[in-house]
mmCIF file with all atom_site columns, C-alpha atoms in Angstrom:
data_model
loop_
_atom_site.group_PDB
_atom_site.id
_atom_site.type_symbol
_atom_site.label_atom_id
_atom_site.label_alt_id
_atom_site.label_comp_id
_atom_site.label_asym_id
_atom_site.label_entity_id
_atom_site.label_seq_id
_atom_site.pdbx_PDB_ins_code
_atom_site.Cartn_x
_atom_site.Cartn_y
_atom_site.Cartn_z
_atom_site.occupancy
_atom_site.B_iso_or_equiv
_atom_site.pdbx_formal_charge
_atom_site.auth_seq_id
_atom_site.auth_comp_id
_atom_site.auth_asym_id
_atom_site.auth_atom_id
_atom_site.pdbx_PDB_model_num
ATOM 1   C CA . UNK A 1 1   ? -1.211  -8.922  19.005  1.00 0.00 ? 13  UNK A CA 1
ATOM 2   C CA . UNK A 1 2   ? -2.251  -5.158  17.594  1.00 0.00 ? 14  UNK A CA 1
ATOM 3   C CA . UNK A 1 3   ? -1.448  -4.402  14.153  1.00 0.00 ? 15  UNK A CA 1
ATOM 4   C CA . UNK A 1 4   ? -0.488  -1.150  12.759  1.00 0.00 ? 16  UNK A CA 1
ATOM 5   C CA . UNK A 1 5   ? -3.043  1.673   14.123  1.00 0.00 ? 17  UNK A CA 1
ATOM 6   C CA . UNK A 1 6   ? -3.821  5.193   12.914  1.00 0.00 ? 18  UNK A CA 1
ATOM 7   C CA . UNK A 1 7   ? -5.565  7.798   14.571  1.00 0.00 ? 19  UNK A CA 1
ATOM 8   C CA . UNK A 1 8   ? -7.739  9.453   13.587  1.00 0.00 ? 20  UNK A CA 1
ATOM 9   C CA . UNK A 1 9   ? -9.496  7.551   11.096  1.00 0.00 ? 21  UNK A CA 1
ATOM 10  C CA . UNK A 1 10  ? -11.057 10.414  9.444   1.00 0.00 ? 22  UNK A CA 1
ATOM 11  C CA . UNK A 1 11  ? -10.305 13.927  9.554   1.00 0.00 ? 23  UNK A CA 1
ATOM 12  C CA . UNK A 1 12  ? -11.909 16.887  7.804   1.00 0.00 ? 24  UNK A CA 1
ATOM 13  C CA . UNK A 1 13  ? -10.091 20.135  7.866   1.00 0.00 ? 25  UNK A CA 1
ATOM 14  C CA . UNK A 1 14  ? -10.478 23.661  6.172   1.00 0.00 ? 26  UNK A CA 1
ATOM 15  C CA . UNK A 1 15  ? -8.275  24.818  3.453   1.00 0.00 ? 27  UNK A CA 1
ATOM 16  C CA . UNK A 1 16  ? -5.516  26.541  5.020   1.00 0.00 ? 28  UNK A CA 1
ATOM 17  C CA . UNK A 1 17  ? -5.758  24.550  8.557   1.00 0.00 ? 29  UNK A CA 1
ATOM 18  C CA . UNK A 1 18  ? -2.859  22.210  9.746   1.00 0.00 ? 30  UNK A CA 1
ATOM 19  C CA . UNK A 1 19  ? -3.105  18.638  10.110  1.00 0.00 ? 31  UNK A CA 1
ATOM 20  C CA . UNK A 1 20  ? -1.400  15.767  12.467  1.00 0.00 ? 32  UNK A CA 1
ATOM 21  C CA . UNK A 1 21  ? -1.811  12.492  11.391  1.00 0.00 ? 33  UNK A CA 1
ATOM 22  C CA . UNK A 1 22  ? -0.679  9.383   14.008  1.00 0.00 ? 34  UNK A CA 1
ATOM 23  C CA . UNK A 1 23  ? 0.892   6.126   13.192  1.00 0.00 ? 35  UNK A CA 1
ATOM 24  C CA . UNK A 1 24  ? 1.322   3.492   15.840  1.00 0.00 ? 36  UNK A CA 1
ATOM 25  C CA . UNK A 1 25  ? 3.719   0.757   14.210  1.00 0.00 ? 37  UNK A CA 1
ATOM 26  C CA . UNK A 1 26  ? 3.655   -2.603  15.468  1.00 0.00 ? 38  UNK A CA 1
ATOM 27  C CA . UNK A 1 27  ? 6.110   -2.882  18.585  1.00 0.00 ? 39  UNK A CA 1
ATOM 28  C CA . UNK A 1 28  ? 9.662   -3.726  17.798  1.00 0.00 ? 40  UNK A CA 1
ATOM 29  C CA . UNK A 1 29  ? 9.396   -2.652  13.997  1.00 0.00 ? 41  UNK A CA 1
ATOM 30  C CA . UNK A 1 30  ? 11.994  -0.805  12.857  1.00 0.00 ? 42  UNK A CA 1
ATOM 31  C CA . UNK A 1 31  ? 10.933  0.269   9.713   1.00 0.00 ? 43  UNK A CA 1
ATOM 32  C CA . UNK A 1 32  ? 8.192   2.897   8.903   1.00 0.00 ? 44  UNK A CA 1
ATOM 33  C CA . UNK A 1 33  ? 6.719   3.982   6.075   1.00 0.00 ? 45  UNK A CA 1
ATOM 34  C CA . UNK A 1 34  ? 4.010   6.478   5.248   1.00 0.00 ? 46  UNK A CA 1
ATOM 35  C CA . UNK A 1 35  ? 2.115   6.188   1.586   1.00 0.00 ? 47  UNK A CA 1
ATOM 36  C CA . UNK A 1 36  ? -0.567  8.525   0.139   1.00 0.00 ? 48  UNK A CA 1
ATOM 37  C CA . UNK A 1 37  ? -3.731  7.072   -1.524  1.00 0.00 ? 49  UNK A CA 1
ATOM 38  C CA . UNK A 1 38  ? -5.826  9.116   -3.611  1.00 0.00 ? 50  UNK A CA 1
ATOM 39  C CA . UNK A 1 39  ? -9.506  7.670   -4.369  1.00 0.00 ? 51  UNK A CA 1
ATOM 40  C CA . UNK A 1 40  ? -9.319  5.068   -7.315  1.00 0.00 ? 52  UNK A CA 1
ATOM 41  C CA . UNK A 1 41  ? -5.284  4.975   -7.226  1.00 0.00 ? 53  UNK A CA 1
ATOM 42  C CA . UNK A 1 42  ? -2.776  2.665   -5.427  1.00 0.00 ? 54  UNK A CA 1
ATOM 43  C CA . UNK A 1 43  ? -0.845  4.033   -2.718  1.00 0.00 ? 55  UNK A CA 1
ATOM 44  C CA . UNK A 1 44  ? 2.167   6.181   -3.389  1.00 0.00 ? 56  UNK A CA 1
ATOM 45  C CA . UNK A 1 45  ? 5.479   6.268   -1.283  1.00 0.00 ? 57  UNK A CA 1
ATOM 46  C CA . UNK A 1 46  ? 6.104   9.253   0.939   1.00 0.00 ? 58  UNK A CA 1
ATOM 47  C CA . UNK A 1 47  ? 8.769   8.942   3.353   1.00 0.00 ? 59  UNK A CA 1
ATOM 48  C CA . UNK A 1 48  ? 10.532  6.132   5.169   1.00 0.00 ? 60  UNK A CA 1
ATOM 49  C CA . UNK A 1 49  ? 12.184  5.960   8.850   1.00 0.00 ? 61  UNK A CA 1
ATOM 50  C CA . UNK A 1 50  ? 14.410  3.032   10.306  1.00 0.00 ? 62  UNK A CA 1
ATOM 51  C CA . UNK A 1 51  ? 14.137  3.597   13.778  1.00 0.00 ? 63  UNK A CA 1
ATOM 52  C CA . UNK A 1 52  ? 14.050  7.510   14.338  1.00 0.00 ? 64  UNK A CA 1
ATOM 53  C CA . UNK A 1 53  ? 15.790  8.208   11.086  1.00 0.00 ? 65  UNK A CA 1
ATOM 54  C CA . UNK A 1 54  ? 14.156  9.794   8.327   1.00 0.00 ? 66  UNK A CA 1
ATOM 55  C CA . UNK A 1 55  ? 16.049  8.215   5.090   1.00 0.00 ? 67  UNK A CA 1
ATOM 56  C CA . UNK A 1 56  ? 14.218  8.937   2.589   1.00 0.00 ? 68  UNK A CA 1
ATOM 57  C CA . UNK A 1 57  ? 11.664  11.599  2.326   1.00 0.00 ? 69  UNK A CA 1
ATOM 58  C CA . UNK A 1 58  ? 11.566  11.811  -1.668  1.00 0.00 ? 70  UNK A CA 1
ATOM 59  C CA . UNK A 1 59  ? 7.929   11.378  -2.105  1.00 0.00 ? 71  UNK A CA 1
ATOM 60  C CA . UNK A 1 60  ? 6.622   14.014  0.114   1.00 0.00 ? 72  UNK A CA 1
ATOM 61  C CA . UNK A 1 61  ? 4.488   16.203  -2.214  1.00 0.00 ? 73  UNK A CA 1
ATOM 62  C CA . UNK A 1 62  ? 5.744   19.740  -0.935  1.00 0.00 ? 74  UNK A CA 1
ATOM 63  C CA . UNK A 1 63  ? 7.598   21.215  1.836   1.00 0.00 ? 75  UNK A CA 1
ATOM 64  C CA . UNK A 1 64  ? 3.967   21.566  3.505   1.00 0.00 ? 76  UNK A CA 1
ATOM 65  C CA . UNK A 1 65  ? 4.598   17.851  4.338   1.00 0.00 ? 77  UNK A CA 1
ATOM 66  C CA . UNK A 1 66  ? 6.608   17.148  7.316   1.00 0.00 ? 78  UNK A CA 1
ATOM 67  C CA . UNK A 1 67  ? 7.186   13.558  9.144   1.00 0.00 ? 79  UNK A CA 1
ATOM 68  C CA . UNK A 1 68  ? 8.705   12.388  12.243  1.00 0.00 ? 80  UNK A CA 1
ATOM 69  C CA . UNK A 1 69  ? 9.413   9.559   14.710  1.00 0.00 ? 81  UNK A CA 1
ATOM 70  C CA . UNK A 1 70  ? 11.274  11.059  17.331  1.00 0.00 ? 82  UNK A CA 1
ATOM 71  C CA . UNK A 1 71  ? 11.762  7.873   19.752  1.00 0.00 ? 83  UNK A CA 1
ATOM 72  C CA . UNK A 1 72  ? 11.851  5.266   16.786  1.00 0.00 ? 84  UNK A CA 1
ATOM 73  C CA . UNK A 1 73  ? 8.232   4.055   17.588  1.00 0.00 ? 85  UNK A CA 1
ATOM 74  C CA . UNK A 1 74  ? 5.357   6.724   16.987  1.00 0.00 ? 86  UNK A CA 1
ATOM 75  C CA . UNK A 1 75  ? 5.252   8.655   14.025  1.00 0.00 ? 87  UNK A CA 1
ATOM 76  C CA . UNK A 1 76  ? 3.524   11.843  13.100  1.00 0.00 ? 88  UNK A CA 1
ATOM 77  C CA . UNK A 1 77  ? 2.722   13.037  9.475   1.00 0.00 ? 89  UNK A CA 1
ATOM 78  C CA . UNK A 1 78  ? 1.929   16.782  9.635   1.00 0.00 ? 90  UNK A CA 1
ATOM 79  C CA . UNK A 1 79  ? 0.402   18.474  6.660   1.00 0.00 ? 91  UNK A CA 1
ATOM 80  C CA . UNK A 1 80  ? 0.552   22.760  7.023   1.00 0.00 ? 92  UNK A CA 1
ATOM 81  C CA . UNK A 1 81  ? -1.709  25.134  5.170   1.00 0.00 ? 93  UNK A CA 1
ATOM 82  C CA . UNK A 1 82  ? -3.825  22.298  3.873   1.00 0.00 ? 94  UNK A CA 1
ATOM 83  C CA . UNK A 1 83  ? -5.039  22.353  0.036   1.00 0.00 ? 95  UNK A CA 1
ATOM 84  C CA . UNK A 1 84  ? -7.991  20.573  -1.451  1.00 0.00 ? 96  UNK A CA 1
ATOM 85  C CA . UNK A 1 85  ? -5.456  18.375  -3.217  1.00 0.00 ? 97  UNK A CA 1
ATOM 86  C CA . UNK A 1 86  ? -4.286  16.848  0.018   1.00 0.00 ? 98  UNK A CA 1
ATOM 87  C CA . UNK A 1 87  ? -7.564  15.080  0.039   1.00 0.00 ? 99  UNK A CA 1
ATOM 88  C CA . UNK A 1 88  ? -6.666  11.359  0.066   1.00 0.00 ? 100 UNK A CA 1
ATOM 89  C CA . UNK A 1 89  ? -6.127  8.238   2.402   1.00 0.00 ? 101 UNK A CA 1
ATOM 90  C CA . UNK A 1 90  ? -2.757  8.404   4.218   1.00 0.00 ? 102 UNK A CA 1
ATOM 91  C CA . UNK A 1 91  ? -1.413  5.037   5.161   1.00 0.00 ? 103 UNK A CA 1
ATOM 92  C CA . UNK A 1 92  ? 1.341   3.726   7.405   1.00 0.00 ? 104 UNK A CA 1
ATOM 93  C CA . UNK A 1 93  ? 3.384   0.793   7.019   1.00 0.00 ? 105 UNK A CA 1
ATOM 94  C CA . UNK A 1 94  ? 5.780   -1.018  9.147   1.00 0.00 ? 106 UNK A CA 1
ATOM 95  C CA . UNK A 1 95  ? 7.889   -4.015  8.816   1.00 0.00 ? 107 UNK A CA 1
ATOM 96  C CA . UNK A 1 96  ? 10.314  -5.864  11.336  1.00 0.00 ? 108 UNK A CA 1
ATOM 97  C CA . UNK A 1 97  ? 13.836  -4.910  9.881   1.00 0.00 ? 109 UNK A CA 1
ATOM 98  C CA . UNK A 1 98  ? 15.366  -2.284  7.889   1.00 0.00 ? 110 UNK A CA 1
ATOM 99  C CA . UNK A 1 99  ? 14.189  -1.449  4.622   1.00 0.00 ? 111 UNK A CA 1
ATOM 100 C CA . UNK A 1 100 ? 15.393  -4.441  2.566   1.00 0.00 ? 112 UNK A CA 1
ATOM 101 C CA . UNK A 1 101 ? 13.238  -6.423  -0.305  1.00 0.00 ? 113 UNK A CA 1
ATOM 102 C CA . UNK A 1 102 ? 11.406  -9.291  0.764   1.00 0.00 ? 114 UNK A CA 1
ATOM 103 C CA . UNK A 1 103 ? 10.314  -8.177  4.340   1.00 0.00 ? 115 UNK A CA 1
ATOM 104 C CA . UNK A 1 104 ? 6.550   -7.709  4.625   1.00 0.00 ? 116 UNK A CA 1
ATOM 105 C CA . UNK A 1 105 ? 5.015   -4.269  5.049   1.00 0.00 ? 117 UNK A CA 1
ATOM 106 C CA . UNK A 1 106 ? 2.199   -4.763  7.392   1.00 0.00 ? 118 UNK A CA 1
ATOM 107 C CA . UNK A 1 107 ? -0.292  -1.558  6.599   1.00 0.00 ? 119 UNK A CA 1
ATOM 108 C CA . UNK A 1 108 ? -2.521  0.188   8.925   1.00 0.00 ? 120 UNK A CA 1
ATOM 109 C CA . UNK A 1 109 ? -6.178  1.011   8.228   1.00 0.00 ? 121 UNK A CA 1
ATOM 110 C CA . UNK A 1 110 ? -5.660  4.823   7.164   1.00 0.00 ? 122 UNK A CA 1
ATOM 111 C CA . UNK A 1 111 ? -6.644  8.115   7.850   1.00 0.00 ? 123 UNK A CA 1
ATOM 112 C CA . UNK A 1 112 ? -9.011  9.330   5.310   1.00 0.00 ? 124 UNK A CA 1
ATOM 113 C CA . UNK A 1 113 ? -8.181  13.248  5.115   1.00 0.00 ? 125 UNK A CA 1
ATOM 114 C CA . UNK A 1 114 ? -10.635 15.205  3.381   1.00 0.00 ? 126 UNK A CA 1
ATOM 115 C CA . UNK A 1 115 ? -9.955  18.948  2.625   1.00 0.00 ? 127 UNK A CA 1
ATOM 116 C CA . UNK A 1 116 ? -13.016 21.428  2.429   1.00 0.00 ? 128 UNK A CA 1
ATOM 117 C CA . UNK B 2 1   ? -17.302 1.316   5.256   1.00 0.00 ? 17  UNK B CA 1
ATOM 118 C CA . UNK B 2 2   ? -15.568 3.661   1.901   1.00 0.00 ? 18  UNK B CA 1
ATOM 119 C CA . UNK B 2 3   ? -14.982 2.363   -1.352  1.00 0.00 ? 19  UNK B CA 1
ATOM 120 C CA . UNK B 2 4   ? -11.349 2.165   -1.860  1.00 0.00 ? 20  UNK B CA 1
ATOM 121 C CA . UNK B 2 5   ? -11.856 3.090   -5.738  1.00 0.00 ? 21  UNK B CA 1
ATOM 122 C CA . UNK B 2 6   ? -15.076 3.824   -7.934  1.00 0.00 ? 22  UNK B CA 1
ATOM 123 C CA . UNK B 2 7   ? -13.550 3.653   -11.135 1.00 0.00 ? 23  UNK B CA 1
ATOM 124 C CA . UNK B 2 8   ? -11.292 0.726   -11.105 1.00 0.00 ? 24  UNK B CA 1
ATOM 125 C CA . UNK B 2 9   ? -11.121 -2.228  -13.590 1.00 0.00 ? 25  UNK B CA 1
ATOM 126 C CA . UNK B 2 10  ? -13.433 -4.798  -12.384 1.00 0.00 ? 26  UNK B CA 1
ATOM 127 C CA . UNK B 2 11  ? -13.397 -8.617  -12.451 1.00 0.00 ? 27  UNK B CA 1
ATOM 128 C CA . UNK B 2 12  ? -16.708 -10.745 -11.710 1.00 0.00 ? 28  UNK B CA 1
ATOM 129 C CA . UNK B 2 13  ? -16.515 -14.050 -11.249 1.00 0.00 ? 29  UNK B CA 1
ATOM 130 C CA . UNK B 2 14  ? -18.835 -16.597 -9.858  1.00 0.00 ? 30  UNK B CA 1
ATOM 131 C CA . UNK B 2 15  ? -18.325 -18.138 -6.580  1.00 0.00 ? 31  UNK B CA 1
ATOM 132 C CA . UNK B 2 16  ? -16.172 -21.255 -6.732  1.00 0.00 ? 32  UNK B CA 1
ATOM 133 C CA . UNK B 2 17  ? -14.593 -20.445 -10.246 1.00 0.00 ? 33  UNK B CA 1
ATOM 134 C CA . UNK B 2 18  ? -10.916 -19.548 -10.571 1.00 0.00 ? 34  UNK B CA 1
ATOM 135 C CA . UNK B 2 19  ? -10.001 -15.945 -10.782 1.00 0.00 ? 35  UNK B CA 1
ATOM 136 C CA . UNK B 2 20  ? -7.120  -14.348 -12.933 1.00 0.00 ? 36  UNK B CA 1
ATOM 137 C CA . UNK B 2 21  ? -6.006  -10.647 -12.158 1.00 0.00 ? 37  UNK B CA 1
ATOM 138 C CA . UNK B 2 22  ? -3.454  -9.462  -14.565 1.00 0.00 ? 38  UNK B CA 1
ATOM 139 C CA . UNK B 2 23  ? -1.047  -6.218  -14.009 1.00 0.00 ? 39  UNK B CA 1
ATOM 140 C CA . UNK B 2 24  ? 1.712   -4.695  -16.174 1.00 0.00 ? 40  UNK B CA 1
ATOM 141 C CA . UNK B 2 25  ? 4.297   -3.158  -14.318 1.00 0.00 ? 41  UNK B CA 1
ATOM 142 C CA . UNK B 2 26  ? 6.899   -0.427  -15.336 1.00 0.00 ? 42  UNK B CA 1
ATOM 143 C CA . UNK B 2 27  ? 10.135  -0.798  -14.456 1.00 0.00 ? 43  UNK B CA 1
ATOM 144 C CA . UNK B 2 28  ? 12.475  -3.741  -15.772 1.00 0.00 ? 44  UNK B CA 1
ATOM 145 C CA . UNK B 2 29  ? 14.883  -3.284  -12.885 1.00 0.00 ? 45  UNK B CA 1
ATOM 146 C CA . UNK B 2 30  ? 12.369  -4.139  -10.373 1.00 0.00 ? 46  UNK B CA 1
ATOM 147 C CA . UNK B 2 31  ? 13.172  -7.417  -8.684  1.00 0.00 ? 47  UNK B CA 1
ATOM 148 C CA . UNK B 2 32  ? 10.502  -7.833  -6.410  1.00 0.00 ? 48  UNK B CA 1
ATOM 149 C CA . UNK B 2 33  ? 6.720   -7.853  -6.705  1.00 0.00 ? 49  UNK B CA 1
ATOM 150 C CA . UNK B 2 34  ? 4.037   -8.312  -4.133  1.00 0.00 ? 50  UNK B CA 1
ATOM 151 C CA . UNK B 2 35  ? 0.156   -8.666  -4.341  1.00 0.00 ? 51  UNK B CA 1
ATOM 152 C CA . UNK B 2 36  ? -2.118  -6.798  -1.806  1.00 0.00 ? 52  UNK B CA 1
ATOM 153 C CA . UNK B 2 37  ? -5.325  -7.454  -1.365  1.00 0.00 ? 53  UNK B CA 1
ATOM 154 C CA . UNK B 2 38  ? -7.440  -4.042  0.109   1.00 0.00 ? 54  UNK B CA 1
ATOM 155 C CA . UNK B 2 39  ? -11.050 -4.135  1.511   1.00 0.00 ? 55  UNK B CA 1
ATOM 156 C CA . UNK B 2 40  ? -13.212 -1.222  1.904   1.00 0.00 ? 56  UNK B CA 1
ATOM 157 C CA . UNK B 2 41  ? -11.944 1.024   4.967   1.00 0.00 ? 57  UNK B CA 1
ATOM 158 C CA . UNK B 2 42  ? -8.760  -0.956  5.644   1.00 0.00 ? 58  UNK B CA 1
ATOM 159 C CA . UNK B 2 43  ? -5.081  -1.039  4.406   1.00 0.00 ? 59  UNK B CA 1
ATOM 160 C CA . UNK B 2 44  ? -3.575  -3.223  1.946   1.00 0.00 ? 60  UNK B CA 1
ATOM 161 C CA . UNK B 2 45  ? -3.158  -6.460  2.841   1.00 0.00 ? 61  UNK B CA 1
ATOM 162 C CA . UNK B 2 46  ? -0.083  -8.870  1.849   1.00 0.00 ? 62  UNK B CA 1
ATOM 163 C CA . UNK B 2 47  ? -1.162  -11.897 -0.107  1.00 0.00 ? 63  UNK B CA 1
ATOM 164 C CA . UNK B 2 48  ? 1.988   -13.250 -2.060  1.00 0.00 ? 64  UNK B CA 1
ATOM 165 C CA . UNK B 2 49  ? 5.395   -12.056 -3.049  1.00 0.00 ? 65  UNK B CA 1
ATOM 166 C CA . UNK B 2 50  ? 7.816   -13.245 -5.879  1.00 0.00 ? 66  UNK B CA 1
ATOM 167 C CA . UNK B 2 51  ? 11.358  -12.539 -6.500  1.00 0.00 ? 67  UNK B CA 1
ATOM 168 C CA . UNK B 2 52  ? 12.492  -11.675 -10.171 1.00 0.00 ? 68  UNK B CA 1
ATOM 169 C CA . UNK B 2 53  ? 14.733  -14.955 -10.200 1.00 0.00 ? 69  UNK B CA 1
ATOM 170 C CA . UNK B 2 54  ? 11.301  -16.839 -10.202 1.00 0.00 ? 70  UNK B CA 1
ATOM 171 C CA . UNK B 2 55  ? 8.640   -17.132 -12.682 1.00 0.00 ? 71  UNK B CA 1
ATOM 172 C CA . UNK B 2 56  ? 6.026   -18.743 -10.384 1.00 0.00 ? 72  UNK B CA 1
ATOM 173 C CA . UNK B 2 57  ? 5.443   -19.356 -6.768  1.00 0.00 ? 73  UNK B CA 1
ATOM 174 C CA . UNK B 2 58  ? 2.383   -20.979 -4.857  1.00 0.00 ? 74  UNK B CA 1
ATOM 175 C CA . UNK B 2 59  ? 0.370   -20.062 -1.825  1.00 0.00 ? 75  UNK B CA 1
ATOM 176 C CA . UNK B 2 60  ? -3.130  -21.281 -0.251  1.00 0.00 ? 76  UNK B CA 1
ATOM 177 C CA . UNK B 2 61  ? -5.433  -21.048 -2.781  1.00 0.00 ? 77  UNK B CA 1
ATOM 178 C CA . UNK B 2 62  ? -2.863  -18.064 -4.797  1.00 0.00 ? 78  UNK B CA 1
ATOM 179 C CA . UNK B 2 63  ? -0.323  -18.362 -7.498  1.00 0.00 ? 79  UNK B CA 1
ATOM 180 C CA . UNK B 2 64  ? 1.629   -15.812 -8.809  1.00 0.00 ? 80  UNK B CA 1
ATOM 181 C CA . UNK B 2 65  ? 2.788   -15.616 -12.241 1.00 0.00 ? 81  UNK B CA 1
ATOM 182 C CA . UNK B 2 66  ? 5.872   -13.468 -13.502 1.00 0.00 ? 82  UNK B CA 1
ATOM 183 C CA . UNK B 2 67  ? 6.780   -12.822 -17.057 1.00 0.00 ? 83  UNK B CA 1
ATOM 184 C CA . UNK B 2 68  ? 9.544   -10.478 -17.415 1.00 0.00 ? 84  UNK B CA 1
ATOM 185 C CA . UNK B 2 69  ? 9.787   -10.285 -20.853 1.00 0.00 ? 85  UNK B CA 1
ATOM 186 C CA . UNK B 2 70  ? 6.693   -8.550  -21.097 1.00 0.00 ? 86  UNK B CA 1
ATOM 187 C CA . UNK B 2 71  ? 6.472   -7.140  -17.895 1.00 0.00 ? 87  UNK B CA 1
ATOM 188 C CA . UNK B 2 72  ? 3.450   -8.946  -16.813 1.00 0.00 ? 88  UNK B CA 1
ATOM 189 C CA . UNK B 2 73  ? 2.332   -10.316 -13.248 1.00 0.00 ? 89  UNK B CA 1
ATOM 190 C CA . UNK B 2 74  ? -0.579  -12.475 -12.444 1.00 0.00 ? 90  UNK B CA 1
ATOM 191 C CA . UNK B 2 75  ? -2.419  -13.316 -9.932  1.00 0.00 ? 91  UNK B CA 1
ATOM 192 C CA . UNK B 2 76  ? -4.570  -16.885 -9.585  1.00 0.00 ? 92  UNK B CA 1
ATOM 193 C CA . UNK B 2 77  ? -6.851  -17.289 -6.938  1.00 0.00 ? 93  UNK B CA 1
ATOM 194 C CA . UNK B 2 78  ? -8.435  -20.984 -7.102  1.00 0.00 ? 94  UNK B CA 1
ATOM 195 C CA . UNK B 2 79  ? -11.949 -21.628 -5.674  1.00 0.00 ? 95  UNK B CA 1
ATOM 196 C CA . UNK B 2 80  ? -12.707 -17.993 -5.449  1.00 0.00 ? 96  UNK B CA 1
ATOM 197 C CA . UNK B 2 81  ? -14.692 -17.206 -2.424  1.00 0.00 ? 97  UNK B CA 1
ATOM 198 C CA . UNK B 2 82  ? -17.244 -14.221 -1.549  1.00 0.00 ? 98  UNK B CA 1
ATOM 199 C CA . UNK B 2 83  ? -14.541 -13.365 1.318   1.00 0.00 ? 99  UNK B CA 1
ATOM 200 C CA . UNK B 2 84  ? -11.711 -12.575 -1.525  1.00 0.00 ? 100 UNK B CA 1
ATOM 201 C CA . UNK B 2 85  ? -14.074 -9.778  -3.180  1.00 0.00 ? 101 UNK B CA 1
ATOM 202 C CA . UNK B 2 86  ? -12.006 -6.914  -2.683  1.00 0.00 ? 102 UNK B CA 1
ATOM 203 C CA . UNK B 2 87  ? -9.295  -4.449  -4.609  1.00 0.00 ? 103 UNK B CA 1
ATOM 204 C CA . UNK B 2 88  ? -6.112  -6.097  -5.863  1.00 0.00 ? 104 UNK B CA 1
ATOM 205 C CA . UNK B 2 89  ? -2.947  -4.137  -6.428  1.00 0.00 ? 105 UNK B CA 1
ATOM 206 C CA . UNK B 2 90  ? 0.407   -5.412  -7.770  1.00 0.00 ? 106 UNK B CA 1
ATOM 207 C CA . UNK B 2 91  ? 3.440   -3.560  -6.448  1.00 0.00 ? 107 UNK B CA 1
ATOM 208 C CA . UNK B 2 92  ? 7.023   -3.449  -7.561  1.00 0.00 ? 108 UNK B CA 1
ATOM 209 C CA . UNK B 2 93  ? 10.095  -2.125  -6.084  1.00 0.00 ? 109 UNK B CA 1
ATOM 210 C CA . UNK B 2 94  ? 11.781  -0.796  -8.882  1.00 0.00 ? 110 UNK B CA 1
ATOM 211 C CA . UNK B 2 95  ? 14.970  -2.338  -8.491  1.00 0.00 ? 111 UNK B CA 1
ATOM 212 C CA . UNK B 2 96  ? 18.287  -2.224  -6.542  1.00 0.00 ? 112 UNK B CA 1
ATOM 213 C CA . UNK B 2 97  ? 16.494  -4.597  -3.904  1.00 0.00 ? 113 UNK B CA 1
ATOM 214 C CA . UNK B 2 98  ? 14.681  -0.918  -2.930  1.00 0.00 ? 114 UNK B CA 1
ATOM 215 C CA . UNK B 2 99  ? 12.003  -1.345  -0.235  1.00 0.00 ? 115 UNK B CA 1
ATOM 216 C CA . UNK B 2 100 ? 10.113  1.623   -2.176  1.00 0.00 ? 116 UNK B CA 1
ATOM 217 C CA . UNK B 2 101 ? 6.969   0.082   -3.579  1.00 0.00 ? 117 UNK B CA 1
ATOM 218 C CA . UNK B 2 102 ? 5.232   1.329   -6.572  1.00 0.00 ? 118 UNK B CA 1
ATOM 219 C CA . UNK B 2 103 ? 1.845   0.155   -6.557  1.00 0.00 ? 119 UNK B CA 1
ATOM 220 C CA . UNK B 2 104 ? -0.161  -0.339  -9.733  1.00 0.00 ? 120 UNK B CA 1
ATOM 221 C CA . UNK B 2 105 ? -3.464  1.113   -9.876  1.00 0.00 ? 121 UNK B CA 1
ATOM 222 C CA . UNK B 2 106 ? -5.569  -2.114  -9.014  1.00 0.00 ? 122 UNK B CA 1
ATOM 223 C CA . UNK B 2 107 ? -8.626  -4.210  -9.928  1.00 0.00 ? 123 UNK B CA 1
ATOM 224 C CA . UNK B 2 108 ? -11.659 -4.639  -8.323  1.00 0.00 ? 124 UNK B CA 1
ATOM 225 C CA . UNK B 2 109 ? -12.611 -8.425  -7.687  1.00 0.00 ? 125 UNK B CA 1
ATOM 226 C CA . UNK B 2 110 ? -16.462 -9.026  -7.403  1.00 0.00 ? 126 UNK B CA 1
ATOM 227 C CA . UNK B 2 111 ? -17.398 -12.371 -6.308  1.00 0.00 ? 127 UNK B CA 1
ATOM 228 C CA . UNK B 2 112 ? -21.239 -13.485 -7.115  1.00 0.00 ? 128 UNK B CA 1
ATOM 229 C CA . UNK B 2 113 ? -22.817 -16.056 -4.880  1.00 0.00 ? 129 UNK B CA 1
#
């Protein structure tokens, strides 16, 4: 059984470019999360989807960040006009049921974004 | 693979010894806690969790202890193996049965053969 997959695994962008990061959650998982992990830090919550509905986007750092999950499965995190401070690993996680405590979030391997 | 973190606190233990990794959490309202293991180039992997109505929970070779009085969480790994070498993060949920996880800054565990 496949786990959470993310693509690309590595992305180098020039400052000002737009990027799109893809997440394929585990099939059938209702909840999907995006996290940002800076070097030497723990992951920080960005946004949460329940099926196709984005229920929480409180962690998105600016309006340059946009996430979608139009059919309730694959999700895309888009960053417009990338800045150097956007350099980080972007992690996607999914869980089986609606976001409630006690349900394991399965993480993908992440996309390492480097903005030059 | 890439390093998960270059300047993390590091715990170095001899293979076969027991390891104890500590974490101070931030929100007294948190009611759910998780320990994750992250190897270089990979996403965090669930190890064990505990709810706030418990003070101890055991898994296979791992034990989590929760002290709500001082907002302290610890992970004990018995008979540490080379495969346990990784960065370990504690996470809390901030209370109200929230799904939103708040991660600590991590500890690197190095197992000496």
